[in-house]
Amino acid sequence: MKHVALSRLGRRSEPPAISWLMEVALSRPQMISLAAGFTDNETLPVTDARELVDEVLKSRKNGRPSLQYGMPAGDPRLRTLTARDCRLKDGAPAENKAYSADRMIITNGSQQMLYMVTEALCDEGDIVLVEDPTYFVYLSILQSRGVRGRGVRLAEDGIELEHLAAVLERLKKSGEIRRVKFLYLVSYYQNPTSVTTSFAKKAGALKLLKQYERAAGHPIYLLEDAAYRELRFRGADEKSALAVKGHANRVIYAGTYSKPFATGLRVGFGILPEPVYTAAIRIKGNHDFGTSNLPQQLVAHAIGSGRYERHLTELQRRYAHKARVMEAAMKRYFPAEAGWWVPRGGLYIWARLPKTMRSGMKSKLFQTAIGRDILYVPGELCYVDDPARRKPDHEMRLSFGGGTEANIQAGIERLGSVLRKMFKAAKR
Ligand code: PMP
């Protein structure tokens, strides 16, 4: 046979890096993985979920809708509760239309939301601006859909606005600004760096994007991925980009109940402006004509009964503790050459090594670490292909989410000893 029958998308789709990392971890049971983005296993709300199932299915009459098909936009009660929660977090008044339940879609995890927005806005060859580094699974979506990415440098309080301006200007000069559809920001306790974008920077980014709309010939959106917003354990919450006055019609907000409640339920959501909302609803109709009803009902009841809030408070305490355990171990076992930002929420610490110390999949460091049964996410995976720079290859994402305290400590001790040996050897 001369050709495969796969579509361009089918042919382009590569095995996700994360499945390879998971395979390695599974094939070596003694392996300590600091790579997986799993949430804390011990606090998963098993008892709460059992009670919630009982509550939802208590009577035939009330139980039936959760076992029936629903609406593509999702359960109306959950949409209302979620929209209200987003509004209250931002301190916005009830009449603020940006947080209307009519702009809300409940999705199968926020991952589906990210996918649908990309489908709704991007053709092959279009450009999405991303943080440098960013959430690597999102990079796979772009890559498989033939969408190009361009990186915007990241500081401790979010993207560098001067660099965003420079990237936009360069794209305008090259005539490619017409292909730019949106800026994707993982704005709270970012995966992979744990950086939070300040509200001022969100406002600044929206202003800049607006300035280039005339040259682009169409709106340029901000896709705010707030997947980790609720996992805050230090400092105050930042308002979302929806709260930037006069710009809500350019903001697409993606959130999730995965991280703050149960990853296994995969209930996510999005708030979208028109015409993206209508396009996304139609796309959702084609994907699955609506997120499974039972998990949506469980989440709605968890919120209504106060269980959600209680569980979240416990989770925040738990992650604060695990982050402290990881950081203390890093201080103790990592060589002085390594640096990191102290996380204020989320699941990750992003460790930086001197640029001469490679950390990528093919590096001696990564291979030695695997040999010692320790796994991390190589930083290079989190950088988009961008002709304007070489991919940095001296960082690693370390997750304190899934492992036990003992695992985190042992993993960091082992990784620290590999690092110290490598540095000693490099100095000789
Ligand atoms: N965004 C980011 C930044 C994530 O890290 C993840 C999960 N790892 C998601 C979105 C998707 O999560 P979910 O589909 O479970 O809501």
Short mmCIF file of C-alpha atoms in Angstrom, two decimals, residues 164-359:
data_model
loop_
_atom_site.label_atom_id
_atom_site.label_comp_id
_atom_site.label_asym_id
_atom_site.label_seq_id
_atom_site.Cartn_x
_atom_site.Cartn_y
_atom_site.Cartn_z
CA LEU A 164 5.22 40.22 24.47
CA ALA A 165 5.31 43.65 22.79
CA ALA A 166 8.50 42.70 20.93
CA VAL A 167 7.05 39.36 19.77
CA LEU A 168 3.85 41.05 18.52
CA GLU A 169 5.84 43.76 16.74
CA ARG A 170 8.04 41.16 15.05
CA LEU A 171 4.98 39.24 13.89
CA LYS A 172 3.46 42.44 12.57
CA LYS A 173 6.61 43.25 10.60
CA SER A 174 6.75 39.75 9.10
CA GLY A 175 3.06 39.91 8.16
CA GLU A 176 2.27 36.91 10.39
CA ILE A 177 0.20 38.92 12.89
CA ARG A 178 -2.86 37.88 10.85
CA ARG A 179 -2.23 34.31 11.99
CA VAL A 180 -2.14 35.18 15.71
CA LYS A 181 -5.35 34.05 17.40
CA PHE A 182 -4.69 34.15 21.11
CA LEU A 183 -2.28 34.27 24.01
CA TYR A 184 -2.43 31.21 26.28
CA LEU A 185 -1.55 31.84 29.92
CA VAL A 186 -1.54 29.32 32.76
CA SER A 187 -2.07 32.15 35.16
CA TYR A 188 -2.09 30.60 38.64
CA TYR A 189 0.75 28.50 40.11
CA GLN A 190 1.68 27.66 36.58
CA ASN A 191 2.45 24.21 35.30
CA PRO A 192 5.49 23.86 35.18
CA THR A 193 7.06 26.85 37.02
CA SER A 194 4.44 27.61 39.74
CA VAL A 195 4.56 31.27 38.64
CA THR A 196 1.37 33.34 39.14
CA THR A 197 0.59 36.14 36.69
CA SER A 198 -0.20 39.39 38.48
CA PHE A 199 -3.51 41.08 37.69
CA ALA A 200 -1.59 44.12 36.41
CA LYS A 201 0.18 41.91 33.87
CA LYS A 202 -3.09 40.36 32.70
CA ALA A 203 -4.44 43.87 32.13
CA GLY A 204 -1.20 44.89 30.39
CA ALA A 205 -1.30 41.84 28.12
CA LEU A 206 -4.94 42.48 27.13
CA LYS A 207 -4.12 46.09 26.28
CA LEU A 208 -1.17 45.06 24.12
CA LEU A 209 -3.16 42.40 22.27
CA LYS A 210 -5.85 44.98 21.54
CA GLN A 211 -3.30 47.29 19.96
CA TYR A 212 -2.49 44.64 17.36
CA GLU A 213 -6.06 43.72 16.43
CA ARG A 214 -6.25 46.23 13.62
CA ALA A 215 -3.11 44.77 12.01
CA ALA A 216 -4.42 41.23 12.62
CA GLY A 217 -7.80 42.04 11.13
CA HIS A 218 -9.62 40.13 13.89
CA PRO A 219 -9.87 39.95 17.69
CA ILE A 220 -6.89 38.48 19.54
CA TYR A 221 -8.02 36.64 22.67
CA LEU A 222 -6.47 35.82 25.99
CA LEU A 223 -7.06 32.18 27.00
CA GLU A 224 -6.62 32.12 30.76
CA ASP A 225 -6.06 28.59 32.07
CA ALA A 226 -6.77 28.79 35.79
CA ALA A 227 -6.42 25.04 36.47
CA TYR A 228 -4.47 25.56 39.70
CA ARG A 229 -6.18 28.70 41.03
CA GLU A 230 -7.82 26.94 43.97
CA LEU A 231 -4.60 25.21 45.06
CA ARG A 232 -3.33 28.35 46.77
CA PHE A 233 -1.56 27.89 50.06
CA ARG A 234 0.34 31.15 50.51
CA GLY A 235 -0.46 34.78 49.72
CA ALA A 236 -3.65 36.34 48.33
CA ASP A 237 -5.68 35.33 45.27
CA GLU A 238 -5.20 37.39 42.09
CA LYS A 239 -8.25 38.50 40.15
CA SER A 240 -8.80 36.77 36.83
CA ALA A 241 -8.51 38.53 33.47
CA LEU A 242 -12.34 38.62 33.35
CA ALA A 243 -12.10 41.45 35.90
CA VAL A 244 -10.04 43.69 33.61
CA LYS A 245 -12.46 46.52 32.81
CA GLY A 246 -13.55 46.79 29.20
CA HIS A 247 -11.77 43.63 28.04
CA ALA A 248 -14.02 40.74 29.16
CA ASN A 249 -15.14 40.18 25.56
CA ARG A 250 -11.58 39.09 24.75
CA VAL A 251 -11.11 36.73 27.69
CA ILE A 252 -11.68 32.99 27.61
CA TYR A 253 -11.42 31.53 31.10
CA ALA A 254 -10.83 27.81 31.66
CA GLY A 255 -11.20 26.26 35.12
CA THR A 256 -11.54 22.81 36.63
CA TYR A 257 -12.84 20.77 39.57
CA SER A 258 -10.14 18.17 38.92
CA LYS A 259 -7.40 19.68 41.04
CA PRO A 260 -9.49 21.12 43.89
CA PHE A 261 -11.83 18.12 44.27
CA ALA A 262 -11.24 14.89 42.34
CA THR A 263 -9.20 14.41 39.18
CA GLY A 264 -11.11 11.20 38.43
CA LEU A 265 -14.39 13.08 37.93
CA ARG A 266 -12.86 15.22 35.17
CA VAL A 267 -15.33 18.08 35.46
CA GLY A 268 -13.98 21.30 34.00
CA PHE A 269 -15.54 24.49 32.70
CA GLY A 270 -15.06 27.58 30.59
CA ILE A 271 -16.43 31.11 30.35
CA LEU A 272 -16.37 32.36 26.78
CA PRO A 273 -17.36 35.48 24.86
CA GLU A 274 -19.31 35.37 21.60
CA PRO A 275 -18.77 34.20 18.90
CA VAL A 276 -16.35 31.72 20.48
CA TYR A 277 -19.06 30.50 22.87
CA THR A 278 -21.48 29.44 20.15
CA ALA A 279 -18.71 27.81 18.09
CA ALA A 280 -17.50 25.89 21.15
CA ILE A 281 -21.02 24.70 22.02
CA ARG A 282 -21.44 23.35 18.49
CA ILE A 283 -18.03 21.67 18.64
CA LYS A 284 -18.96 20.20 22.02
CA GLY A 285 -22.13 18.90 20.37
CA ASN A 286 -19.95 17.02 17.92
CA HIS A 287 -17.50 15.78 20.54
CA ASP A 288 -19.99 14.32 23.00
CA PHE A 289 -23.17 16.46 23.13
CA GLY A 290 -22.57 17.19 26.79
CA THR A 291 -20.35 16.23 29.71
CA SER A 292 -21.48 13.13 31.64
CA ASN A 293 -24.30 14.11 33.94
CA LEU A 294 -23.49 12.05 37.03
CA PRO A 295 -20.09 13.65 37.76
CA GLN A 296 -21.62 17.10 37.20
CA GLN A 297 -24.36 16.33 39.73
CA LEU A 298 -21.82 15.04 42.22
CA VAL A 299 -19.81 18.26 41.96
CA ALA A 300 -22.94 20.44 42.22
CA HIS A 301 -23.99 18.56 45.38
CA ALA A 302 -20.46 18.77 46.78
CA ILE A 303 -20.60 22.55 46.44
CA GLY A 304 -24.18 22.84 47.70
CA SER A 305 -23.52 20.71 50.80
CA GLY A 306 -20.30 22.49 51.81
CA ARG A 307 -18.23 19.33 51.27
CA TYR A 308 -16.32 20.92 48.40
CA GLU A 309 -15.13 23.88 50.49
CA ARG A 310 -14.18 21.65 53.43
CA HIS A 311 -12.22 19.32 51.20
CA LEU A 312 -10.43 22.20 49.51
CA THR A 313 -9.32 23.66 52.84
CA GLU A 314 -7.84 20.28 53.77
CA LEU A 315 -6.13 19.99 50.37
CA GLN A 316 -4.57 23.43 50.62
CA ARG A 317 -3.08 22.51 54.00
CA ARG A 318 -1.83 19.24 52.62
CA TYR A 319 -0.09 20.76 49.58
CA ALA A 320 1.42 23.53 51.70
CA HIS A 321 2.96 20.81 53.83
CA LYS A 322 4.18 18.73 50.89
CA ALA A 323 5.69 21.78 49.22
CA ARG A 324 7.57 22.54 52.46
CA VAL A 325 8.82 18.94 52.64
CA MET A 326 10.12 19.12 49.06
CA GLU A 327 11.73 22.50 49.49
CA ALA A 328 13.40 21.54 52.76
CA ALA A 329 14.81 18.41 51.09
CA MET A 330 16.03 20.48 48.12
CA LYS A 331 17.78 22.90 50.47
CA ARG A 332 19.43 20.01 52.19
CA TYR A 333 20.38 17.77 49.27
CA PHE A 334 20.63 19.90 46.12
CA PRO A 335 23.95 21.48 45.21
CA ALA A 336 24.30 25.25 45.73
CA GLU A 337 24.27 25.76 41.94
CA ALA A 338 20.54 24.86 41.73
CA GLY A 339 17.91 27.58 42.14
CA TRP A 340 14.10 27.70 42.25
CA TRP A 341 11.11 29.91 42.90
CA VAL A 342 9.26 29.10 46.13
CA PRO A 343 5.75 27.94 45.20
CA ARG A 344 2.72 29.69 46.70
CA GLY A 345 0.31 27.09 45.37
CA GLY A 346 -0.06 24.33 42.78
CA LEU A 347 1.85 21.08 42.57
CA TYR A 348 5.31 21.92 41.25
CA ILE A 349 8.77 23.26 41.91
CA TRP A 350 10.76 24.30 38.85
CA ALA A 351 14.45 23.74 39.49
CA ARG A 352 17.03 25.66 37.47
CA LEU A 353 20.58 24.49 36.96
CA PRO A 354 23.43 26.42 35.38
CA LYS A 355 22.94 26.52 31.59
CA THR A 356 25.89 24.20 31.01
CA MET A 357 24.17 21.38 32.91
CA ARG A 358 21.81 19.69 30.46
CA SER A 359 18.66 18.10 31.88
#
